[in-house]
Amino acid sequence: MGKHNGRRLQSAATVPVALSIAGSDSSAGAGIQADLKTFSALGVYGVTAVTCIVAEIPGKVSRIEPVSAKIVREQIEVLAKNFPIAAIKTGLLCSAEIVSTVAKTLRNLDKISVPRIPLVIDPVFVATGGDPLLEPAAIESYEKELFPLATLITPNLDEAERLVGTKINNRQSMRGAGKELQKRFGTGILLKGGHLAGEHAVDILFANGEVMEFSELKVFGVATHGTGCTYSAAIAAGLAFDQPLEEAITRAKKFVTDSIRNHFQWDDVHALNHSI
């Protein structure tokens, strides 16, 4: 450790690097902005590959413009060549072409990365306010090309219902859906149950033949967005520190709950506070 202008400098070798492949949120509560804030708060250096630009505020998406698949690939490749990336997360990928490009690029990384870089996939299909964000062809690309590469997939109940084709309205149906998804994609599934009724937000992990629950008290009366982005980024940050998956999820669950509880507010606009 050295000093610069009276401040201690942290050696780069001690700071893990995490990559977010996601959309840019103009209100900075979700997407790559939320991911970068989360990485920073948890001691990780964040780098990004931007997939699209989203004009939005909490609860309302006004417009989405994807970037080219080529520039998405270039961002990932140039970062991978120059940074020791220790974990990757994906968020909004916008189109079937971009999903396929990300999958192909990450497969190429797996061929040269030993050990394989942990990958957390947040399948962002629908915005918090209910706006659809992906066409069916893109969801199909997720299922066929990207999900099989994941270390962990983190669907909420709406996304899981889209994948399994049945309603999920209680803990029992969550367990059935999670087991089905784990079997289908051959990877860890963290099914987020925050939309179920009750005082606790309970998520269920299906991984390595085991089923584990993670619970925190719900924070009511906060109308914000970006919780899924923040949660998956926090899990990726834990994996970047080489934490066991269960520990990474436990810490991430607390972080996102604290971010909601200590939210910012401007009149009717709420935003997560990632500086916990």
PDB file of C-alpha atoms in Angstrom:
ATOM      1  CA  MET A   1       0.000   0.000   0.000  1.00  0.00           C
ATOM      2  CA  GLY A   2       1.288   3.453  -0.869  1.00  0.00           C
ATOM      3  CA  LYS A   3       0.189   7.034  -0.287  1.00  0.00           C
ATOM      4  CA  HIS A   4      -0.916   9.758  -2.679  1.00  0.00           C
ATOM      5  CA  ASN A   5      -1.938  13.243  -1.519  1.00  0.00           C
ATOM      6  CA  GLY A   6      -2.257  11.914   2.007  1.00  0.00           C
ATOM      7  CA  ARG A   7      -4.561   9.052   0.975  1.00  0.00           C
ATOM      8  CA  ARG A   8      -3.710   5.382   1.062  1.00  0.00           C
ATOM      9  CA  LEU A   9      -3.674   3.656  -2.285  1.00  0.00           C
ATOM     10  CA  GLN A  10      -5.056   0.132  -2.503  1.00  0.00           C
ATOM     11  CA  SER A  11      -3.039  -2.285  -4.566  1.00  0.00           C
ATOM     12  CA  ALA A  12      -4.860  -3.308  -7.724  1.00  0.00           C
ATOM     13  CA  ALA A  13      -3.917  -6.882  -6.983  1.00  0.00           C
ATOM     14  CA  THR A  14      -6.221  -6.853  -3.934  1.00  0.00           C
ATOM     15  CA  VAL A  15      -9.274  -5.451  -5.750  1.00  0.00           C
ATOM     16  CA  PRO A  16     -11.252  -7.972  -7.789  1.00  0.00           C
ATOM     17  CA  VAL A  17     -12.776  -6.887 -11.105  1.00  0.00           C
ATOM     18  CA  ALA A  18     -16.378  -7.611 -12.093  1.00  0.00           C
ATOM     19  CA  LEU A  19     -17.971  -7.060 -15.504  1.00  0.00           C
ATOM     20  CA  SER A  20     -21.573  -5.975 -16.014  1.00  0.00           C
ATOM     21  CA  ILE A  21     -23.105  -6.574 -19.449  1.00  0.00           C
ATOM     22  CA  ALA A  22     -26.336  -4.593 -19.318  1.00  0.00           C
ATOM     23  CA  GLY A  23     -28.322  -1.558 -20.367  1.00  0.00           C
ATOM     24  CA  SER A  24     -27.774   2.046 -19.322  1.00  0.00           C
ATOM     25  CA  ASP A  25     -30.543   3.483 -17.114  1.00  0.00           C
ATOM     26  CA  SER A  26     -30.884   7.262 -17.411  1.00  0.00           C
ATOM     27  CA  SER A  27     -32.268   7.518 -13.870  1.00  0.00           C
ATOM     28  CA  ALA A  28     -29.260   5.555 -12.525  1.00  0.00           C
ATOM     29  CA  GLY A  29     -31.310   3.289 -10.278  1.00  0.00           C
ATOM     30  CA  ALA A  30     -31.005   0.148 -12.391  1.00  0.00           C
ATOM     31  CA  GLY A  31     -28.807  -1.231 -15.169  1.00  0.00           C
ATOM     32  CA  ILE A  32     -25.097  -0.610 -15.357  1.00  0.00           C
ATOM     33  CA  GLN A  33     -25.355   2.445 -13.124  1.00  0.00           C
ATOM     34  CA  ALA A  34     -26.811   0.366 -10.289  1.00  0.00           C
ATOM     35  CA  ASP A  35     -24.256  -2.364 -10.956  1.00  0.00           C
ATOM     36  CA  LEU A  36     -21.316   0.035 -10.753  1.00  0.00           C
ATOM     37  CA  LYS A  37     -22.623   1.569  -7.520  1.00  0.00           C
ATOM     38  CA  THR A  38     -23.076  -1.906  -6.060  1.00  0.00           C
ATOM     39  CA  PHE A  39     -19.620  -3.086  -7.119  1.00  0.00           C
ATOM     40  CA  SER A  40     -18.036   0.034  -5.635  1.00  0.00           C
ATOM     41  CA  ALA A  41     -19.927  -0.241  -2.348  1.00  0.00           C
ATOM     42  CA  LEU A  42     -18.801  -3.866  -1.999  1.00  0.00           C
ATOM     43  CA  GLY A  43     -15.136  -3.221  -2.784  1.00  0.00           C
ATOM     44  CA  VAL A  44     -15.094  -4.435  -6.386  1.00  0.00           C
ATOM     45  CA  TYR A  45     -13.784  -2.554  -9.437  1.00  0.00           C
ATOM     46  CA  GLY A  46     -16.570  -2.566 -11.996  1.00  0.00           C
ATOM     47  CA  VAL A  47     -16.247  -2.505 -15.773  1.00  0.00           C
ATOM     48  CA  THR A  48     -19.142  -2.482 -18.237  1.00  0.00           C
ATOM     49  CA  ALA A  49     -20.311  -3.535 -21.664  1.00  0.00           C
ATOM     50  CA  VAL A  50     -23.335  -1.406 -22.564  1.00  0.00           C
ATOM     51  CA  THR A  51     -26.056  -3.207 -24.545  1.00  0.00           C
ATOM     52  CA  CYS A  52     -28.647  -0.460 -24.882  1.00  0.00           C
ATOM     53  CA  ILE A  53     -29.594   3.010 -23.738  1.00  0.00           C
ATOM     54  CA  VAL A  54     -32.830   3.276 -21.777  1.00  0.00           C
ATOM     55  CA  ALA A  55     -34.733   6.515 -21.197  1.00  0.00           C
ATOM     56  CA  GLU A  56     -36.594   5.805 -17.979  1.00  0.00           C
ATOM     57  CA  ILE A  57     -37.536   6.786 -14.475  1.00  0.00           C
ATOM     58  CA  PRO A  58     -38.669   4.398 -11.734  1.00  0.00           C
ATOM     59  CA  GLY A  59     -41.896   2.800 -12.942  1.00  0.00           C
ATOM     60  CA  LYS A  60     -41.770   4.087 -16.513  1.00  0.00           C
ATOM     61  CA  VAL A  61     -39.675   3.114 -19.527  1.00  0.00           C
ATOM     62  CA  SER A  62     -39.961   5.787 -22.239  1.00  0.00           C
ATOM     63  CA  ARG A  63     -37.627   4.429 -24.906  1.00  0.00           C
ATOM     64  CA  ILE A  64     -34.973   1.758 -25.466  1.00  0.00           C
ATOM     65  CA  GLU A  65     -32.314   1.956 -28.167  1.00  0.00           C
ATOM     66  CA  PRO A  66     -29.970  -1.025 -28.517  1.00  0.00           C
ATOM     67  CA  VAL A  67     -26.373  -0.559 -29.565  1.00  0.00           C
ATOM     68  CA  SER A  68     -24.898  -2.799 -32.256  1.00  0.00           C
ATOM     69  CA  ALA A  69     -24.038  -6.374 -31.422  1.00  0.00           C
ATOM     70  CA  LYS A  70     -20.549  -5.699 -32.767  1.00  0.00           C
ATOM     71  CA  ILE A  71     -19.787  -2.990 -30.190  1.00  0.00           C
ATOM     72  CA  VAL A  72     -21.128  -5.222 -27.416  1.00  0.00           C
ATOM     73  CA  ARG A  73     -18.663  -7.925 -28.460  1.00  0.00           C
ATOM     74  CA  GLU A  74     -15.796  -5.415 -28.754  1.00  0.00           C
ATOM     75  CA  GLN A  75     -16.461  -4.050 -25.256  1.00  0.00           C
ATOM     76  CA  ILE A  76     -16.353  -7.519 -23.700  1.00  0.00           C
ATOM     77  CA  GLU A  77     -13.273  -8.630 -25.617  1.00  0.00           C
ATOM     78  CA  VAL A  78     -11.162  -5.544 -24.952  1.00  0.00           C
ATOM     79  CA  LEU A  79     -12.009  -5.682 -21.248  1.00  0.00           C
ATOM     80  CA  ALA A  80     -11.236  -9.403 -21.002  1.00  0.00           C
ATOM     81  CA  LYS A  81      -7.842  -8.875 -22.643  1.00  0.00           C
ATOM     82  CA  ASN A  82      -6.816  -6.107 -20.254  1.00  0.00           C
ATOM     83  CA  PHE A  83      -8.495  -6.770 -16.893  1.00  0.00           C
ATOM     84  CA  PRO A  84      -8.383  -9.850 -14.632  1.00  0.00           C
ATOM     85  CA  ILE A  85     -12.161 -10.255 -14.628  1.00  0.00           C
ATOM     86  CA  ALA A  86     -13.201 -12.360 -11.637  1.00  0.00           C
ATOM     87  CA  ALA A  87     -16.986 -12.405 -12.154  1.00  0.00           C
ATOM     88  CA  ILE A  88     -19.521 -11.429 -14.810  1.00  0.00           C
ATOM     89  CA  LYS A  89     -23.204 -10.517 -14.591  1.00  0.00           C
ATOM     90  CA  THR A  90     -25.697  -9.837 -17.335  1.00  0.00           C
ATOM     91  CA  GLY A  91     -28.768  -7.636 -17.192  1.00  0.00           C
ATOM     92  CA  LEU A  92     -30.896  -6.271 -20.015  1.00  0.00           C
ATOM     93  CA  LEU A  93     -29.586  -7.602 -23.326  1.00  0.00           C
ATOM     94  CA  CYS A  94     -32.273  -6.003 -25.551  1.00  0.00           C
ATOM     95  CA  SER A  95     -32.412  -8.334 -28.559  1.00  0.00           C
ATOM     96  CA  ALA A  96     -31.935 -11.914 -29.743  1.00  0.00           C
ATOM     97  CA  GLU A  97     -28.874 -10.827 -31.720  1.00  0.00           C
ATOM     98  CA  ILE A  98     -27.226  -9.291 -28.661  1.00  0.00           C
ATOM     99  CA  VAL A  99     -28.078 -12.316 -26.485  1.00  0.00           C
ATOM    100  CA  SER A 100     -26.480 -14.612 -29.078  1.00  0.00           C
ATOM    101  CA  THR A 101     -23.426 -12.374 -29.414  1.00  0.00           C
ATOM    102  CA  VAL A 102     -22.914 -12.257 -25.651  1.00  0.00           C
ATOM    103  CA  ALA A 103     -23.245 -16.038 -25.420  1.00  0.00           C
ATOM    104  CA  LYS A 104     -20.728 -16.632 -28.216  1.00  0.00           C
ATOM    105  CA  THR A 105     -18.259 -14.126 -26.770  1.00  0.00           C
ATOM    106  CA  LEU A 106     -18.489 -15.621 -23.284  1.00  0.00           C
ATOM    107  CA  ARG A 107     -18.045 -19.142 -24.665  1.00  0.00           C
ATOM    108  CA  ASN A 108     -14.815 -17.963 -26.263  1.00  0.00           C
ATOM    109  CA  LEU A 109     -13.701 -16.511 -22.920  1.00  0.00           C
ATOM    110  CA  ASP A 110     -14.385 -19.833 -21.226  1.00  0.00           C
ATOM    111  CA  LYS A 111     -11.919 -21.485 -23.608  1.00  0.00           C
ATOM    112  CA  ILE A 112      -9.061 -19.291 -22.385  1.00  0.00           C
ATOM    113  CA  SER A 113     -10.078 -18.616 -18.759  1.00  0.00           C
ATOM    114  CA  VAL A 114      -8.861 -21.088 -16.154  1.00  0.00           C
ATOM    115  CA  PRO A 115     -10.702 -21.386 -13.876  1.00  0.00           C
ATOM    116  CA  ARG A 116     -13.932 -20.482 -15.646  1.00  0.00           C
ATOM    117  CA  ILE A 117     -15.237 -17.001 -14.763  1.00  0.00           C
ATOM    118  CA  PRO A 118     -18.438 -17.179 -12.649  1.00  0.00           C
ATOM    119  CA  LEU A 119     -21.465 -15.856 -14.570  1.00  0.00           C
ATOM    120  CA  VAL A 120     -24.627 -14.509 -12.913  1.00  0.00           C
ATOM    121  CA  ILE A 121     -27.546 -14.019 -15.304  1.00  0.00           C
ATOM    122  CA  ASP A 122     -30.386 -11.718 -14.304  1.00  0.00           C
ATOM    123  CA  PRO A 123     -32.994 -12.533 -16.995  1.00  0.00           C
ATOM    124  CA  VAL A 124     -34.463  -9.061 -17.447  1.00  0.00           C
ATOM    125  CA  PHE A 125     -37.617  -9.738 -19.454  1.00  0.00           C
ATOM    126  CA  VAL A 126     -40.058  -7.204 -17.957  1.00  0.00           C
ATOM    127  CA  ALA A 127     -39.480  -3.835 -16.275  1.00  0.00           C
ATOM    128  CA  THR A 128     -40.589  -3.271 -12.679  1.00  0.00           C
ATOM    129  CA  GLY A 129     -43.443  -1.117 -13.968  1.00  0.00           C
ATOM    130  CA  GLY A 130     -44.692  -3.963 -16.180  1.00  0.00           C
ATOM    131  CA  ASP A 131     -43.250  -2.822 -19.512  1.00  0.00           C
ATOM    132  CA  PRO A 132     -42.056  -5.761 -21.667  1.00  0.00           C
ATOM    133  CA  LEU A 133     -38.362  -5.412 -22.479  1.00  0.00           C
ATOM    134  CA  LEU A 134     -37.642  -8.421 -24.710  1.00  0.00           C
ATOM    135  CA  GLU A 135     -39.228 -10.088 -27.713  1.00  0.00           C
ATOM    136  CA  PRO A 136     -39.975 -13.853 -27.555  1.00  0.00           C
ATOM    137  CA  ALA A 137     -37.052 -14.594 -29.909  1.00  0.00           C
ATOM    138  CA  ALA A 138     -34.633 -13.025 -27.416  1.00  0.00           C
ATOM    139  CA  ILE A 139     -36.019 -15.117 -24.572  1.00  0.00           C
ATOM    140  CA  GLU A 140     -35.548 -18.206 -26.733  1.00  0.00           C
ATOM    141  CA  SER A 141     -31.909 -17.191 -27.301  1.00  0.00           C
ATOM    142  CA  TYR A 142     -31.452 -16.901 -23.543  1.00  0.00           C
ATOM    143  CA  GLU A 143     -32.779 -20.428 -23.046  1.00  0.00           C
ATOM    144  CA  LYS A 144     -30.811 -22.094 -25.836  1.00  0.00           C
ATOM    145  CA  GLU A 145     -27.518 -20.184 -25.784  1.00  0.00           C
ATOM    146  CA  LEU A 146     -26.888 -18.146 -22.634  1.00  0.00           C
ATOM    147  CA  PHE A 147     -28.484 -19.974 -19.698  1.00  0.00           C
ATOM    148  CA  PRO A 148     -26.331 -23.103 -20.155  1.00  0.00           C
ATOM    149  CA  LEU A 149     -23.235 -20.943 -19.511  1.00  0.00           C
ATOM    150  CA  ALA A 150     -24.464 -19.583 -16.168  1.00  0.00           C
ATOM    151  CA  THR A 151     -23.190 -20.214 -12.692  1.00  0.00           C
ATOM    152  CA  LEU A 152     -26.455 -18.773 -11.372  1.00  0.00           C
ATOM    153  CA  ILE A 153     -29.709 -17.520 -12.936  1.00  0.00           C
ATOM    154  CA  THR A 154     -31.800 -15.116 -10.835  1.00  0.00           C
ATOM    155  CA  PRO A 155     -35.386 -14.941 -12.171  1.00  0.00           C
ATOM    156  CA  ASN A 156     -38.196 -13.204 -10.332  1.00  0.00           C
ATOM    157  CA  LEU A 157     -41.591 -14.886 -10.284  1.00  0.00           C
ATOM    158  CA  ASP A 158     -42.840 -13.198 -13.475  1.00  0.00           C
ATOM    159  CA  GLU A 159     -39.718 -14.307 -15.356  1.00  0.00           C
ATOM    160  CA  ALA A 160     -39.892 -17.819 -13.931  1.00  0.00           C
ATOM    161  CA  GLU A 161     -43.550 -18.087 -14.926  1.00  0.00           C
ATOM    162  CA  ARG A 162     -42.586 -17.115 -18.464  1.00  0.00           C
ATOM    163  CA  LEU A 163     -39.949 -19.853 -18.509  1.00  0.00           C
ATOM    164  CA  VAL A 164     -41.979 -22.699 -16.988  1.00  0.00           C
ATOM    165  CA  GLY A 165     -45.381 -21.715 -18.415  1.00  0.00           C
ATOM    166  CA  THR A 166     -47.310 -22.008 -15.136  1.00  0.00           C
ATOM    167  CA  LYS A 167     -48.388 -19.658 -12.344  1.00  0.00           C
ATOM    168  CA  ILE A 168     -46.193 -19.403  -9.260  1.00  0.00           C
ATOM    169  CA  ASN A 169     -48.225 -18.147  -6.317  1.00  0.00           C
ATOM    170  CA  ASN A 170     -46.817 -19.822  -3.205  1.00  0.00           C
ATOM    171  CA  ARG A 171     -43.687 -21.386  -1.732  1.00  0.00           C
ATOM    172  CA  GLN A 172     -44.636 -24.862  -2.946  1.00  0.00           C
ATOM    173  CA  SER A 173     -45.005 -23.770  -6.581  1.00  0.00           C
ATOM    174  CA  MET A 174     -41.716 -21.852  -6.262  1.00  0.00           C
ATOM    175  CA  ARG A 175     -39.974 -25.070  -5.310  1.00  0.00           C
ATOM    176  CA  GLY A 176     -41.514 -26.945  -8.217  1.00  0.00           C
ATOM    177  CA  ALA A 177     -40.542 -24.236 -10.717  1.00  0.00           C
ATOM    178  CA  GLY A 178     -37.023 -23.880  -9.356  1.00  0.00           C
ATOM    179  CA  LYS A 179     -36.349 -27.607  -9.562  1.00  0.00           C
ATOM    180  CA  GLU A 180     -37.668 -27.691 -13.120  1.00  0.00           C
ATOM    181  CA  LEU A 181     -35.462 -24.768 -14.181  1.00  0.00           C
ATOM    182  CA  GLN A 182     -32.381 -26.238 -12.524  1.00  0.00           C
ATOM    183  CA  LYS A 183     -32.932 -29.529 -14.297  1.00  0.00           C
ATOM    184  CA  ARG A 184     -33.616 -27.868 -17.658  1.00  0.00           C
ATOM    185  CA  PHE A 185     -30.595 -25.563 -17.708  1.00  0.00           C
ATOM    186  CA  GLY A 186     -28.171 -27.573 -15.580  1.00  0.00           C
ATOM    187  CA  THR A 187     -27.144 -24.650 -13.394  1.00  0.00           C
ATOM    188  CA  GLY A 188     -27.936 -22.876 -10.133  1.00  0.00           C
ATOM    189  CA  ILE A 189     -31.311 -21.116  -9.895  1.00  0.00           C
ATOM    190  CA  LEU A 190     -32.108 -18.382  -7.367  1.00  0.00           C
ATOM    191  CA  LEU A 191     -35.868 -17.891  -7.566  1.00  0.00           C
ATOM    192  CA  LYS A 192     -36.829 -14.539  -6.057  1.00  0.00           C
ATOM    193  CA  GLY A 193     -40.099 -14.570  -4.120  1.00  0.00           C
ATOM    194  CA  GLY A 194     -40.402 -10.930  -3.141  1.00  0.00           C
ATOM    195  CA  HIS A 195     -43.717 -10.575  -5.013  1.00  0.00           C
ATOM    196  CA  LEU A 196     -45.475 -13.172  -2.855  1.00  0.00           C
ATOM    197  CA  ALA A 197     -47.701 -11.984  -0.017  1.00  0.00           C
ATOM    198  CA  GLY A 198     -46.221 -11.873   3.467  1.00  0.00           C
ATOM    199  CA  GLU A 199     -43.889  -9.858   5.669  1.00  0.00           C
ATOM    200  CA  HIS A 200     -40.737 -11.590   4.480  1.00  0.00           C
ATOM    201  CA  ALA A 201     -39.153 -11.641   1.027  1.00  0.00           C
ATOM    202  CA  VAL A 202     -38.065 -15.251   0.618  1.00  0.00           C
ATOM    203  CA  ASP A 203     -35.780 -16.395  -2.188  1.00  0.00           C
ATOM    204  CA  ILE A 204     -34.991 -20.057  -2.850  1.00  0.00           C
ATOM    205  CA  LEU A 205     -31.680 -21.359  -4.199  1.00  0.00           C
ATOM    206  CA  PHE A 206     -31.538 -24.605  -6.151  1.00  0.00           C
ATOM    207  CA  ALA A 207     -27.904 -25.633  -6.593  1.00  0.00           C
ATOM    208  CA  ASN A 208     -25.708 -28.706  -6.310  1.00  0.00           C
ATOM    209  CA  GLY A 209     -28.644 -30.916  -5.424  1.00  0.00           C
ATOM    210  CA  GLU A 210     -29.626 -28.756  -2.452  1.00  0.00           C
ATOM    211  CA  VAL A 211     -32.443 -26.290  -1.779  1.00  0.00           C
ATOM    212  CA  MET A 212     -31.819 -23.276   0.501  1.00  0.00           C
ATOM    213  CA  GLU A 213     -33.977 -20.342   1.530  1.00  0.00           C
ATOM    214  CA  PHE A 214     -32.863 -16.742   2.083  1.00  0.00           C
ATOM    215  CA  SER A 215     -35.202 -14.387   3.917  1.00  0.00           C
ATOM    216  CA  GLU A 216     -35.295 -10.709   4.876  1.00  0.00           C
ATOM    217  CA  LEU A 217     -38.115  -8.523   6.158  1.00  0.00           C
ATOM    218  CA  LYS A 218     -39.850  -6.687   3.331  1.00  0.00           C
ATOM    219  CA  VAL A 219     -39.644  -2.912   3.109  1.00  0.00           C
ATOM    220  CA  PHE A 220     -43.101  -1.610   2.256  1.00  0.00           C
ATOM    221  CA  GLY A 221     -44.081   1.725   0.720  1.00  0.00           C
ATOM    222  CA  VAL A 222     -41.026   2.134  -1.508  1.00  0.00           C
ATOM    223  CA  ALA A 223     -41.790   2.480  -5.240  1.00  0.00           C
ATOM    224  CA  THR A 224     -38.386   1.994  -6.801  1.00  0.00           C
ATOM    225  CA  HIS A 225     -36.672  -0.146  -9.411  1.00  0.00           C
ATOM    226  CA  GLY A 226     -33.293  -1.792  -9.903  1.00  0.00           C
ATOM    227  CA  THR A 227     -33.571  -4.317  -7.086  1.00  0.00           C
ATOM    228  CA  GLY A 228     -32.918  -7.265  -9.409  1.00  0.00           C
ATOM    229  CA  CYS A 229     -29.936  -5.522 -10.980  1.00  0.00           C
ATOM    230  CA  THR A 230     -28.525  -4.648  -7.579  1.00  0.00           C
ATOM    231  CA  TYR A 231     -29.092  -8.129  -6.162  1.00  0.00           C
ATOM    232  CA  SER A 232     -27.393  -9.924  -9.057  1.00  0.00           C
ATOM    233  CA  ALA A 233     -24.512  -7.424  -9.074  1.00  0.00           C
ATOM    234  CA  ALA A 234     -23.999  -7.934  -5.349  1.00  0.00           C
ATOM    235  CA  ILE A 235     -23.919 -11.710  -5.826  1.00  0.00           C
ATOM    236  CA  ALA A 236     -21.372 -11.280  -8.633  1.00  0.00           C
ATOM    237  CA  ALA A 237     -19.291  -9.076  -6.333  1.00  0.00           C
ATOM    238  CA  GLY A 238     -19.236 -11.837  -3.739  1.00  0.00           C
ATOM    239  CA  LEU A 239     -18.207 -14.401  -6.350  1.00  0.00           C
ATOM    240  CA  ALA A 240     -15.456 -12.028  -7.513  1.00  0.00           C
ATOM    241  CA  PHE A 241     -14.080 -12.277  -3.963  1.00  0.00           C
ATOM    242  CA  ASP A 242     -14.278 -16.080  -4.322  1.00  0.00           C
ATOM    243  CA  GLN A 243     -17.018 -16.356  -1.703  1.00  0.00           C
ATOM    244  CA  PRO A 244     -19.058 -19.579  -1.686  1.00  0.00           C
ATOM    245  CA  LEU A 245     -22.371 -19.102  -3.509  1.00  0.00           C
ATOM    246  CA  GLU A 246     -24.476 -19.341  -0.345  1.00  0.00           C
ATOM    247  CA  GLU A 247     -22.393 -16.679   1.394  1.00  0.00           C
ATOM    248  CA  ALA A 248     -22.468 -14.395  -1.654  1.00  0.00           C
ATOM    249  CA  ILE A 249     -26.264 -14.615  -1.807  1.00  0.00           C
ATOM    250  CA  THR A 250     -26.703 -14.046   1.940  1.00  0.00           C
ATOM    251  CA  ARG A 251     -24.633 -10.853   1.824  1.00  0.00           C
ATOM    252  CA  ALA A 252     -26.266  -9.689  -1.399  1.00  0.00           C
ATOM    253  CA  LYS A 253     -29.746 -10.203   0.045  1.00  0.00           C
ATOM    254  CA  LYS A 254     -28.896  -8.013   3.019  1.00  0.00           C
ATOM    255  CA  PHE A 255     -27.290  -5.383   0.783  1.00  0.00           C
ATOM    256  CA  VAL A 256     -30.303  -5.007  -1.502  1.00  0.00           C
ATOM    257  CA  THR A 257     -32.699  -4.933   1.462  1.00  0.00           C
ATOM    258  CA  ASP A 258     -30.651  -2.175   3.114  1.00  0.00           C
ATOM    259  CA  SER A 259     -30.546  -0.294  -0.203  1.00  0.00           C
ATOM    260  CA  ILE A 260     -34.351  -0.322  -0.304  1.00  0.00           C
ATOM    261  CA  ARG A 261     -34.777   0.568   3.369  1.00  0.00           C
ATOM    262  CA  ASN A 262     -32.404   3.555   3.126  1.00  0.00           C
ATOM    263  CA  HIS A 263     -33.760   4.743  -0.235  1.00  0.00           C
ATOM    264  CA  PHE A 264     -33.613   8.259  -1.620  1.00  0.00           C
ATOM    265  CA  GLN A 265     -36.809  10.186  -2.325  1.00  0.00           C
ATOM    266  CA  TRP A 266     -37.628  13.272  -4.389  1.00  0.00           C
ATOM    267  CA  ASP A 267     -41.390  13.923  -4.124  1.00  0.00           C
ATOM    268  CA  ASP A 268     -42.919  10.791  -5.735  1.00  0.00           C
ATOM    269  CA  VAL A 269     -39.636   9.473  -7.178  1.00  0.00           C
ATOM    270  CA  HIS A 270     -37.826   6.848  -5.099  1.00  0.00           C
ATOM    271  CA  ALA A 271     -34.369   5.395  -5.763  1.00  0.00           C
ATOM    272  CA  LEU A 272     -32.208   2.755  -4.143  1.00  0.00           C
ATOM    273  CA  ASN A 273     -29.365   3.901  -1.914  1.00  0.00           C
ATOM    274  CA  HIS A 274     -26.330   1.838  -2.885  1.00  0.00           C
ATOM    275  CA  SER A 275     -23.957   3.616  -0.498  1.00  0.00           C
ATOM    276  CA  ILE A 276     -24.774   1.441   2.492  1.00  0.00           C
TER     277      ILE A 276
END
